[in-house]
């Protein structure tokens, strides 16, 4: 009997006390839960709240306004899951119209800061980009890779046919340029799904900067949907020599970074992925939400926040020192630049 009492006392001594979390404080959770639910750890959510506070804090004497923290968490939950607004409202004890206003206000606050988080690198940063891209497949002088991705949306009432893409669903065609670390350095969010990638590129400001020489001494890598230019290198359509085949292999291994970027963004923020259904808003609001999601992705990259559902990263060759621009002819037309570069690969 005494032995049984002693075992019971020892068991009570070593028993871990249960910790009851505050149901009304969503941040009273461990970081791994916050990463799964909101895609950010606690300290970064708090920093984001403080940054957006001037835009979200409402002065009112009529009733209690929704705290900034709750507005940001509601929007982050929507971006991360793509759930219906009434489902998110049940989580936070808010009505569906209140969740709608939170998403709209947080989205607008983020979009106002787009030039702060999505910007093309300066000359010094472009040199770093070239070095990072070279480590992937020994392709020199690359400052970015470009492609478009389709974000599914609800069929709009006006000009519905313009939003039907080649895969026969309604979408926004988003053009992105990224660096070797999956950071977005340029993006265009305003074109309907039927618009061709090359048309978006030709009507973009970044294209004019390359054409006018404002951005020089570097290449973008695109797929065959883009026109070959001295600053835009695309693969050989029908490679006929070992040099052309090697060019295509290196080009493909380097350019796949942009495809991996889209996979990471859509895994991290399910509201822009087809598994989340579609964005059920008018196209203009869909474009703002997409822009906000891409801004949040860059914040994750800048702060080394992991993507829990996607591990696609390019191969690293850290022992290589890239010869930036050595022996590469940067003048002439696109055909000449591509031929001169391919000749170095054999």
mmCIF file of C-alpha atoms in Angstrom:
data_model
loop_
_atom_site.group_PDB
_atom_site.id
_atom_site.type_symbol
_atom_site.label_atom_id
_atom_site.label_comp_id
_atom_site.label_asym_id
_atom_site.label_seq_id
_atom_site.Cartn_x
_atom_site.Cartn_y
_atom_site.Cartn_z
ATOM 1 C CA UNK A 1 0.000 0.000 0.000
ATOM 2 C CA UNK A 2 2.804 2.368 0.898
ATOM 3 C CA UNK A 3 4.563 1.537 -2.372
ATOM 4 C CA UNK A 4 1.412 2.345 -4.352
ATOM 5 C CA UNK A 5 1.065 5.707 -2.600
ATOM 6 C CA UNK A 6 4.715 6.493 -3.332
ATOM 7 C CA UNK A 7 4.273 5.684 -7.043
ATOM 8 C CA UNK A 8 1.199 7.916 -7.158
ATOM 9 C CA UNK A 9 3.097 10.790 -5.559
ATOM 10 C CA UNK A 10 6.009 10.354 -8.008
ATOM 11 C CA UNK A 11 3.609 10.269 -10.938
ATOM 12 C CA UNK A 12 2.037 13.534 -9.743
ATOM 13 C CA UNK A 13 5.494 15.094 -9.387
ATOM 14 C CA UNK A 14 6.552 14.294 -12.956
ATOM 15 C CA UNK A 15 3.184 14.998 -14.564
ATOM 16 C CA UNK A 16 3.264 17.976 -16.940
ATOM 17 C CA UNK A 17 0.787 20.672 -16.093
ATOM 18 C CA UNK A 18 -1.746 21.325 -18.824
ATOM 19 C CA UNK A 19 -1.530 24.751 -20.415
ATOM 20 C CA UNK A 20 -4.830 26.298 -21.441
ATOM 21 C CA UNK A 21 -4.463 28.792 -24.272
ATOM 22 C CA UNK A 22 -6.467 31.980 -24.442
ATOM 23 C CA UNK A 23 -9.155 31.324 -27.040
ATOM 24 C CA UNK A 24 -9.648 35.078 -27.498
ATOM 25 C CA UNK A 25 -5.976 35.782 -28.224
ATOM 26 C CA UNK A 26 -5.021 34.119 -31.542
ATOM 27 C CA UNK A 27 -1.363 35.019 -30.990
ATOM 28 C CA UNK A 28 -1.315 32.914 -27.810
ATOM 29 C CA UNK A 29 -0.141 29.949 -29.866
ATOM 30 C CA UNK A 30 3.247 28.362 -30.609
ATOM 31 C CA UNK A 31 5.074 29.564 -33.719
ATOM 32 C CA UNK A 32 4.605 26.273 -35.591
ATOM 33 C CA UNK A 33 0.816 26.698 -35.323
ATOM 34 C CA UNK A 34 1.020 30.337 -36.413
ATOM 35 C CA UNK A 35 3.152 29.363 -39.418
ATOM 36 C CA UNK A 36 0.595 26.774 -40.504
ATOM 37 C CA UNK A 37 -2.398 29.031 -39.953
ATOM 38 C CA UNK A 38 -1.068 32.469 -40.924
ATOM 39 C CA UNK A 39 2.289 31.737 -42.665
ATOM 40 C CA UNK A 40 4.171 34.025 -40.263
ATOM 41 C CA UNK A 41 5.669 33.560 -36.781
ATOM 42 C CA UNK A 42 4.466 35.658 -33.871
ATOM 43 C CA UNK A 43 7.187 38.322 -33.959
ATOM 44 C CA UNK A 44 6.660 38.979 -37.675
ATOM 45 C CA UNK A 45 2.886 39.219 -37.293
ATOM 46 C CA UNK A 46 3.402 41.813 -34.569
ATOM 47 C CA UNK A 47 5.838 43.750 -36.795
ATOM 48 C CA UNK A 48 3.349 43.630 -39.669
ATOM 49 C CA UNK A 49 0.565 44.910 -37.404
ATOM 50 C CA UNK A 50 2.727 47.808 -36.264
ATOM 51 C CA UNK A 51 3.675 48.683 -39.837
ATOM 52 C CA UNK A 52 0.080 48.678 -41.065
ATOM 53 C CA UNK A 53 -1.384 50.278 -37.933
ATOM 54 C CA UNK A 54 -1.494 53.867 -39.326
ATOM 55 C CA UNK A 55 -3.684 52.631 -42.196
ATOM 56 C CA UNK A 56 -5.874 50.258 -40.188
ATOM 57 C CA UNK A 57 -6.463 51.990 -36.875
ATOM 58 C CA UNK A 58 -9.843 53.674 -36.846
ATOM 59 C CA UNK A 59 -10.806 56.507 -34.533
ATOM 60 C CA UNK A 60 -14.453 56.115 -33.600
ATOM 61 C CA UNK A 61 -16.655 57.108 -30.674
ATOM 62 C CA UNK A 62 -19.699 55.150 -31.816
ATOM 63 C CA UNK A 63 -18.579 51.642 -30.869
ATOM 64 C CA UNK A 64 -15.547 49.455 -30.353
ATOM 65 C CA UNK A 65 -13.595 49.101 -33.605
ATOM 66 C CA UNK A 66 -11.908 45.838 -34.575
ATOM 67 C CA UNK A 67 -8.320 45.816 -33.245
ATOM 68 C CA UNK A 68 -5.541 46.058 -35.826
ATOM 69 C CA UNK A 69 -4.182 42.664 -34.761
ATOM 70 C CA UNK A 70 -7.518 41.000 -35.458
ATOM 71 C CA UNK A 71 -7.805 42.701 -38.850
ATOM 72 C CA UNK A 72 -4.349 41.521 -39.904
ATOM 73 C CA UNK A 73 -4.873 37.978 -38.613
ATOM 74 C CA UNK A 74 -8.232 37.710 -40.394
ATOM 75 C CA UNK A 75 -6.653 38.761 -43.686
ATOM 76 C CA UNK A 76 -3.630 36.474 -43.226
ATOM 77 C CA UNK A 77 -5.951 33.537 -42.501
ATOM 78 C CA UNK A 78 -7.813 34.263 -45.709
ATOM 79 C CA UNK A 79 -4.627 34.568 -47.786
ATOM 80 C CA UNK A 80 -3.225 31.357 -46.310
ATOM 81 C CA UNK A 81 -6.334 29.202 -46.646
ATOM 82 C CA UNK A 82 -8.580 30.747 -49.284
ATOM 83 C CA UNK A 83 -11.556 29.906 -47.051
ATOM 84 C CA UNK A 84 -14.947 31.556 -47.267
ATOM 85 C CA UNK A 85 -15.296 34.737 -45.266
ATOM 86 C CA UNK A 86 -18.024 33.357 -43.011
ATOM 87 C CA UNK A 87 -15.754 30.422 -42.068
ATOM 88 C CA UNK A 88 -12.966 32.834 -41.087
ATOM 89 C CA UNK A 89 -15.537 34.928 -39.227
ATOM 90 C CA UNK A 90 -16.527 31.908 -37.129
ATOM 91 C CA UNK A 91 -12.873 31.475 -36.109
ATOM 92 C CA UNK A 92 -12.535 35.063 -34.867
ATOM 93 C CA UNK A 93 -16.092 35.714 -33.733
ATOM 94 C CA UNK A 94 -16.708 38.322 -36.433
ATOM 95 C CA UNK A 95 -19.472 38.697 -38.975
ATOM 96 C CA UNK A 96 -18.912 38.043 -42.674
ATOM 97 C CA UNK A 97 -19.196 41.757 -43.588
ATOM 98 C CA UNK A 98 -16.581 42.580 -40.940
ATOM 99 C CA UNK A 99 -14.185 39.963 -42.358
ATOM 100 C CA UNK A 100 -14.770 41.389 -45.830
ATOM 101 C CA UNK A 101 -13.822 44.874 -44.624
ATOM 102 C CA UNK A 102 -10.738 43.513 -42.831
ATOM 103 C CA UNK A 103 -9.495 41.745 -45.966
ATOM 104 C CA UNK A 104 -10.160 44.821 -48.082
ATOM 105 C CA UNK A 105 -8.439 47.231 -45.666
ATOM 106 C CA UNK A 106 -5.368 45.038 -45.078
ATOM 107 C CA UNK A 107 -5.045 44.373 -48.812
ATOM 108 C CA UNK A 108 -5.147 48.090 -49.610
ATOM 109 C CA UNK A 109 -2.610 48.841 -46.868
ATOM 110 C CA UNK A 110 -0.203 46.261 -48.290
ATOM 111 C CA UNK A 111 -0.650 47.416 -51.893
ATOM 112 C CA UNK A 112 0.232 50.988 -50.892
ATOM 113 C CA UNK A 113 3.654 49.596 -49.949
ATOM 114 C CA UNK A 114 4.255 47.667 -53.167
ATOM 115 C CA UNK A 115 7.179 49.841 -54.264
ATOM 116 C CA UNK A 116 8.843 49.165 -50.938
ATOM 117 C CA UNK A 117 8.736 45.380 -51.276
ATOM 118 C CA UNK A 118 8.714 44.692 -55.028
ATOM 119 C CA UNK A 119 11.402 46.660 -56.842
ATOM 120 C CA UNK A 120 13.964 45.960 -59.535
ATOM 121 C CA UNK A 121 17.511 45.723 -58.145
ATOM 122 C CA UNK A 122 20.113 48.416 -58.657
ATOM 123 C CA UNK A 123 23.467 47.794 -60.356
ATOM 124 C CA UNK A 124 25.177 46.382 -57.250
ATOM 125 C CA UNK A 125 22.233 44.082 -56.504
ATOM 126 C CA UNK A 126 22.151 42.934 -60.132
ATOM 127 C CA UNK A 127 25.767 41.814 -59.839
ATOM 128 C CA UNK A 128 24.752 39.661 -56.881
ATOM 129 C CA UNK A 129 21.839 38.281 -58.920
ATOM 130 C CA UNK A 130 24.217 37.298 -61.714
ATOM 131 C CA UNK A 131 26.453 35.483 -59.253
ATOM 132 C CA UNK A 132 23.528 33.614 -57.675
ATOM 133 C CA UNK A 133 22.052 32.595 -61.028
ATOM 134 C CA UNK A 134 25.439 31.427 -62.286
ATOM 135 C CA UNK A 135 25.659 28.947 -59.414
ATOM 136 C CA UNK A 136 22.579 27.134 -60.701
ATOM 137 C CA UNK A 137 23.740 26.069 -64.185
ATOM 138 C CA UNK A 138 26.775 28.221 -65.155
ATOM 139 C CA UNK A 139 24.588 30.583 -67.199
ATOM 140 C CA UNK A 140 26.307 34.006 -66.977
ATOM 141 C CA UNK A 141 24.961 37.553 -66.817
ATOM 142 C CA UNK A 142 21.373 36.712 -65.797
ATOM 143 C CA UNK A 143 19.635 39.412 -63.756
ATOM 144 C CA UNK A 144 16.217 37.737 -63.637
ATOM 145 C CA UNK A 145 13.905 35.082 -65.033
ATOM 146 C CA UNK A 146 10.436 35.906 -66.324
ATOM 147 C CA UNK A 147 7.148 34.105 -66.854
ATOM 148 C CA UNK A 148 3.412 34.440 -66.329
ATOM 149 C CA UNK A 149 1.043 32.500 -64.113
ATOM 150 C CA UNK A 150 -2.744 32.282 -64.098
ATOM 151 C CA UNK A 151 -4.629 33.001 -60.869
ATOM 152 C CA UNK A 152 -8.193 31.600 -60.990
ATOM 153 C CA UNK A 153 -11.041 34.046 -60.396
ATOM 154 C CA UNK A 154 -14.825 33.996 -60.511
ATOM 155 C CA UNK A 155 -16.326 34.748 -63.924
ATOM 156 C CA UNK A 156 -16.893 38.531 -63.974
ATOM 157 C CA UNK A 157 -20.103 40.118 -65.191
ATOM 158 C CA UNK A 158 -18.377 42.510 -67.599
ATOM 159 C CA UNK A 159 -16.214 41.327 -70.518
ATOM 160 C CA UNK A 160 -16.342 37.773 -69.196
ATOM 161 C CA UNK A 161 -14.816 36.265 -72.338
ATOM 162 C CA UNK A 162 -11.586 38.247 -71.899
ATOM 163 C CA UNK A 163 -10.794 36.380 -68.684
ATOM 164 C CA UNK A 164 -11.013 32.864 -70.158
ATOM 165 C CA UNK A 165 -7.457 31.603 -70.615
ATOM 166 C CA UNK A 166 -6.093 28.903 -72.906
ATOM 167 C CA UNK A 167 -6.887 26.253 -70.270
ATOM 168 C CA UNK A 168 -10.522 27.315 -70.364
ATOM 169 C CA UNK A 169 -10.965 28.845 -66.914
ATOM 170 C CA UNK A 170 -11.280 32.466 -65.796
ATOM 171 C CA UNK A 171 -8.088 34.005 -64.481
ATOM 172 C CA UNK A 172 -5.777 36.963 -64.064
ATOM 173 C CA UNK A 173 -2.496 36.518 -65.980
ATOM 174 C CA UNK A 174 0.268 37.731 -63.658
ATOM 175 C CA UNK A 175 3.733 38.477 -65.075
ATOM 176 C CA UNK A 176 6.637 38.085 -62.664
ATOM 177 C CA UNK A 177 10.401 38.463 -62.721
ATOM 178 C CA UNK A 178 12.307 36.872 -59.852
ATOM 179 C CA UNK A 179 15.891 36.485 -58.698
ATOM 180 C CA UNK A 180 17.718 33.263 -57.855
ATOM 181 C CA UNK A 181 16.460 33.357 -54.259
ATOM 182 C CA UNK A 182 12.782 33.326 -55.290
ATOM 183 C CA UNK A 183 12.297 37.004 -54.526
ATOM 184 C CA UNK A 184 9.961 38.880 -56.867
ATOM 185 C CA UNK A 185 11.739 41.883 -58.369
ATOM 186 C CA UNK A 186 9.014 42.974 -60.797
ATOM 187 C CA UNK A 187 5.359 42.049 -61.301
ATOM 188 C CA UNK A 188 2.326 43.112 -63.335
ATOM 189 C CA UNK A 189 -1.086 42.233 -61.897
ATOM 190 C CA UNK A 190 -3.686 43.810 -64.193
ATOM 191 C CA UNK A 191 -4.230 41.678 -67.317
ATOM 192 C CA UNK A 192 -7.116 39.208 -67.944
ATOM 193 C CA UNK A 193 -6.389 35.542 -68.555
ATOM 194 C CA UNK A 194 -6.740 35.625 -72.333
ATOM 195 C CA UNK A 195 -3.824 38.066 -72.662
ATOM 196 C CA UNK A 196 -0.640 36.516 -74.061
ATOM 197 C CA UNK A 197 2.541 36.683 -71.997
ATOM 198 C CA UNK A 198 4.424 38.517 -74.741
ATOM 199 C CA UNK A 199 1.708 41.194 -74.968
ATOM 200 C CA UNK A 200 1.934 41.835 -71.214
ATOM 201 C CA UNK A 201 5.721 42.102 -71.508
ATOM 202 C CA UNK A 202 5.641 44.459 -74.487
ATOM 203 C CA UNK A 203 3.251 46.785 -72.663
ATOM 204 C CA UNK A 204 5.090 46.805 -69.348
ATOM 205 C CA UNK A 205 7.229 49.579 -67.939
ATOM 206 C CA UNK A 206 10.126 47.208 -67.269
ATOM 207 C CA UNK A 207 10.214 46.304 -70.983
ATOM 208 C CA UNK A 208 10.559 49.976 -71.911
ATOM 209 C CA UNK A 209 13.410 50.339 -69.412
ATOM 210 C CA UNK A 210 15.315 47.522 -71.118
ATOM 211 C CA UNK A 211 14.576 48.882 -74.600
ATOM 212 C CA UNK A 212 15.706 52.398 -73.689
ATOM 213 C CA UNK A 213 18.887 51.174 -72.021
ATOM 214 C CA UNK A 214 17.930 52.222 -68.492
ATOM 215 C CA UNK A 215 18.669 48.639 -67.458
ATOM 216 C CA UNK A 216 21.791 47.486 -69.273
ATOM 217 C CA UNK A 217 24.485 44.849 -69.041
ATOM 218 C CA UNK A 218 22.250 41.929 -68.102
ATOM 219 C CA UNK A 219 19.750 39.424 -69.458
ATOM 220 C CA UNK A 220 16.331 38.121 -68.646
ATOM 221 C CA UNK A 221 15.557 34.472 -69.412
ATOM 222 C CA UNK A 222 12.130 33.709 -70.814
ATOM 223 C CA UNK A 223 10.399 30.805 -72.515
ATOM 224 C CA UNK A 224 9.601 30.554 -76.212
ATOM 225 C CA UNK A 225 6.498 32.714 -75.749
ATOM 226 C CA UNK A 226 8.719 35.797 -75.623
ATOM 227 C CA UNK A 227 10.517 37.406 -78.544
ATOM 228 C CA UNK A 228 14.306 36.989 -78.694
ATOM 229 C CA UNK A 229 16.040 40.283 -77.874
ATOM 230 C CA UNK A 230 19.587 41.238 -76.829
ATOM 231 C CA UNK A 231 18.258 41.544 -73.275
ATOM 232 C CA UNK A 232 15.723 38.658 -73.447
ATOM 233 C CA UNK A 233 17.168 35.225 -74.175
ATOM 234 C CA UNK A 234 14.838 32.373 -75.086
ATOM 235 C CA UNK A 235 15.725 28.760 -75.946
ATOM 236 C CA UNK A 236 16.492 27.511 -79.456
ATOM 237 C CA UNK A 237 13.288 26.146 -80.941
ATOM 238 C CA UNK A 238 15.061 23.369 -82.880
ATOM 239 C CA UNK A 239 18.603 22.956 -81.551
ATOM 240 C CA UNK A 240 20.825 21.441 -84.206
ATOM 241 C CA UNK A 241 24.276 21.513 -82.621
ATOM 242 C CA UNK A 242 25.744 20.387 -79.277
ATOM 243 C CA UNK A 243 26.276 24.063 -78.376
ATOM 244 C CA UNK A 244 22.599 24.875 -78.922
ATOM 245 C CA UNK A 245 21.494 21.815 -76.947
ATOM 246 C CA UNK A 246 23.781 22.757 -74.073
ATOM 247 C CA UNK A 247 22.462 26.324 -74.200
ATOM 248 C CA UNK A 248 18.904 25.009 -73.872
ATOM 249 C CA UNK A 249 19.827 22.737 -70.960
ATOM 250 C CA UNK A 250 21.455 25.532 -68.985
ATOM 251 C CA UNK A 251 18.697 27.937 -69.916
ATOM 252 C CA UNK A 252 16.037 25.493 -68.685
ATOM 253 C CA UNK A 253 17.801 24.739 -65.392
ATOM 254 C CA UNK A 254 18.183 28.457 -64.681
ATOM 255 C CA UNK A 255 14.727 29.579 -65.805
ATOM 256 C CA UNK A 256 12.951 26.887 -63.773
ATOM 257 C CA UNK A 257 13.445 29.208 -60.781
ATOM 258 C CA UNK A 258 10.394 31.213 -61.834
ATOM 259 C CA UNK A 259 8.264 28.051 -62.027
ATOM 260 C CA UNK A 260 9.419 27.100 -58.539
ATOM 261 C CA UNK A 261 8.562 30.587 -57.328
ATOM 262 C CA UNK A 262 4.966 30.216 -58.491
ATOM 263 C CA UNK A 263 4.744 26.844 -56.753
ATOM 264 C CA UNK A 264 6.046 28.322 -53.511
ATOM 265 C CA UNK A 265 3.686 31.316 -53.580
ATOM 266 C CA UNK A 266 0.638 29.174 -54.344
ATOM 267 C CA UNK A 267 1.549 26.634 -51.670
ATOM 268 C CA UNK A 268 2.116 29.346 -49.108
ATOM 269 C CA UNK A 269 -1.047 31.342 -49.920
ATOM 270 C CA UNK A 270 -3.854 29.031 -51.000
ATOM 271 C CA UNK A 271 -6.203 31.859 -51.951
ATOM 272 C CA UNK A 272 -4.309 32.131 -55.273
ATOM 273 C CA UNK A 273 -4.149 28.368 -55.866
ATOM 274 C CA UNK A 274 -6.816 26.336 -57.608
ATOM 275 C CA UNK A 275 -7.170 24.085 -54.527
ATOM 276 C CA UNK A 276 -8.561 27.148 -52.744
ATOM 277 C CA UNK A 277 -11.260 27.412 -55.423
ATOM 278 C CA UNK A 278 -10.971 30.872 -56.944
ATOM 279 C CA UNK A 279 -10.995 34.517 -55.935
ATOM 280 C CA UNK A 280 -14.704 35.360 -55.810
ATOM 281 C CA UNK A 281 -14.411 39.108 -56.366
ATOM 282 C CA UNK A 282 -14.489 41.581 -59.201
ATOM 283 C CA UNK A 283 -11.240 41.542 -61.242
ATOM 284 C CA UNK A 284 -9.932 44.830 -59.801
ATOM 285 C CA UNK A 285 -10.150 43.507 -56.232
ATOM 286 C CA UNK A 286 -8.671 40.164 -57.311
ATOM 287 C CA UNK A 287 -5.648 42.010 -58.707
ATOM 288 C CA UNK A 288 -5.154 43.860 -55.409
ATOM 289 C CA UNK A 289 -5.362 40.621 -53.410
ATOM 290 C CA UNK A 290 -2.837 38.952 -55.735
ATOM 291 C CA UNK A 291 -0.491 41.922 -55.337
ATOM 292 C CA UNK A 292 -0.832 41.731 -51.530
ATOM 293 C CA UNK A 293 -0.013 38.018 -51.570
ATOM 294 C CA UNK A 294 3.123 38.574 -53.654
ATOM 295 C CA UNK A 295 4.205 41.359 -51.282
ATOM 296 C CA UNK A 296 3.776 39.003 -48.332
ATOM 297 C CA UNK A 297 5.838 36.382 -50.154
ATOM 298 C CA UNK A 298 8.719 38.841 -50.475
ATOM 299 C CA UNK A 299 8.436 39.629 -46.769
ATOM 300 C CA UNK A 300 8.784 35.900 -46.099
ATOM 301 C CA UNK A 301 11.873 35.717 -48.339
ATOM 302 C CA UNK A 302 13.474 38.759 -46.689
ATOM 303 C CA UNK A 303 12.970 37.222 -43.238
ATOM 304 C CA UNK A 304 13.854 33.607 -44.149
ATOM 305 C CA UNK A 305 10.393 32.383 -43.153
ATOM 306 C CA UNK A 306 10.065 28.779 -44.359
ATOM 307 C CA UNK A 307 7.367 27.538 -46.686
ATOM 308 C CA UNK A 308 6.090 24.438 -44.914
ATOM 309 C CA UNK A 309 4.407 22.887 -47.953
ATOM 310 C CA UNK A 310 7.028 23.337 -50.682
ATOM 311 C CA UNK A 311 10.715 22.471 -50.642
ATOM 312 C CA UNK A 312 11.584 23.209 -54.288
ATOM 313 C CA UNK A 313 14.969 24.898 -54.376
ATOM 314 C CA UNK A 314 17.586 24.976 -57.122
ATOM 315 C CA UNK A 315 20.846 23.056 -56.907
ATOM 316 C CA UNK A 316 23.714 24.973 -55.347
ATOM 317 C CA UNK A 317 27.301 25.060 -56.621
ATOM 318 C CA UNK A 318 28.938 27.141 -53.948
ATOM 319 C CA UNK A 319 32.467 26.345 -55.097
ATOM 320 C CA UNK A 320 32.084 28.243 -58.365
ATOM 321 C CA UNK A 321 33.078 31.847 -58.963
ATOM 322 C CA UNK A 322 31.163 33.220 -61.970
ATOM 323 C CA UNK A 323 33.099 35.152 -64.621
ATOM 324 C CA UNK A 324 30.619 38.003 -65.022
ATOM 325 C CA UNK A 325 30.394 39.064 -68.686
ATOM 326 C CA UNK A 326 33.820 37.652 -69.564
ATOM 327 C CA UNK A 327 33.962 36.859 -73.269
ATOM 328 C CA UNK A 328 30.248 37.527 -73.747
ATOM 329 C CA UNK A 329 29.170 39.787 -76.588
ATOM 330 C CA UNK A 330 26.427 42.070 -75.280
ATOM 331 C CA UNK A 331 25.949 44.128 -78.433
ATOM 332 C CA UNK A 332 24.183 43.188 -81.653
ATOM 333 C CA UNK A 333 20.772 41.613 -82.118
ATOM 334 C CA UNK A 334 19.292 38.777 -80.075
ATOM 335 C CA UNK A 335 20.337 36.084 -82.546
ATOM 336 C CA UNK A 336 23.966 37.180 -82.429
ATOM 337 C CA UNK A 337 24.068 37.428 -78.635
ATOM 338 C CA UNK A 338 22.544 33.960 -78.265
ATOM 339 C CA UNK A 339 24.900 32.370 -80.817
ATOM 340 C CA UNK A 340 27.981 33.922 -79.190
ATOM 341 C CA UNK A 341 26.883 32.706 -75.776
ATOM 342 C CA UNK A 342 26.030 29.179 -76.961
ATOM 343 C CA UNK A 343 29.486 28.906 -78.572
ATOM 344 C CA UNK A 344 31.038 29.201 -75.100
ATOM 345 C CA UNK A 345 29.147 26.179 -73.770
ATOM 346 C CA UNK A 346 31.118 23.579 -75.749
#
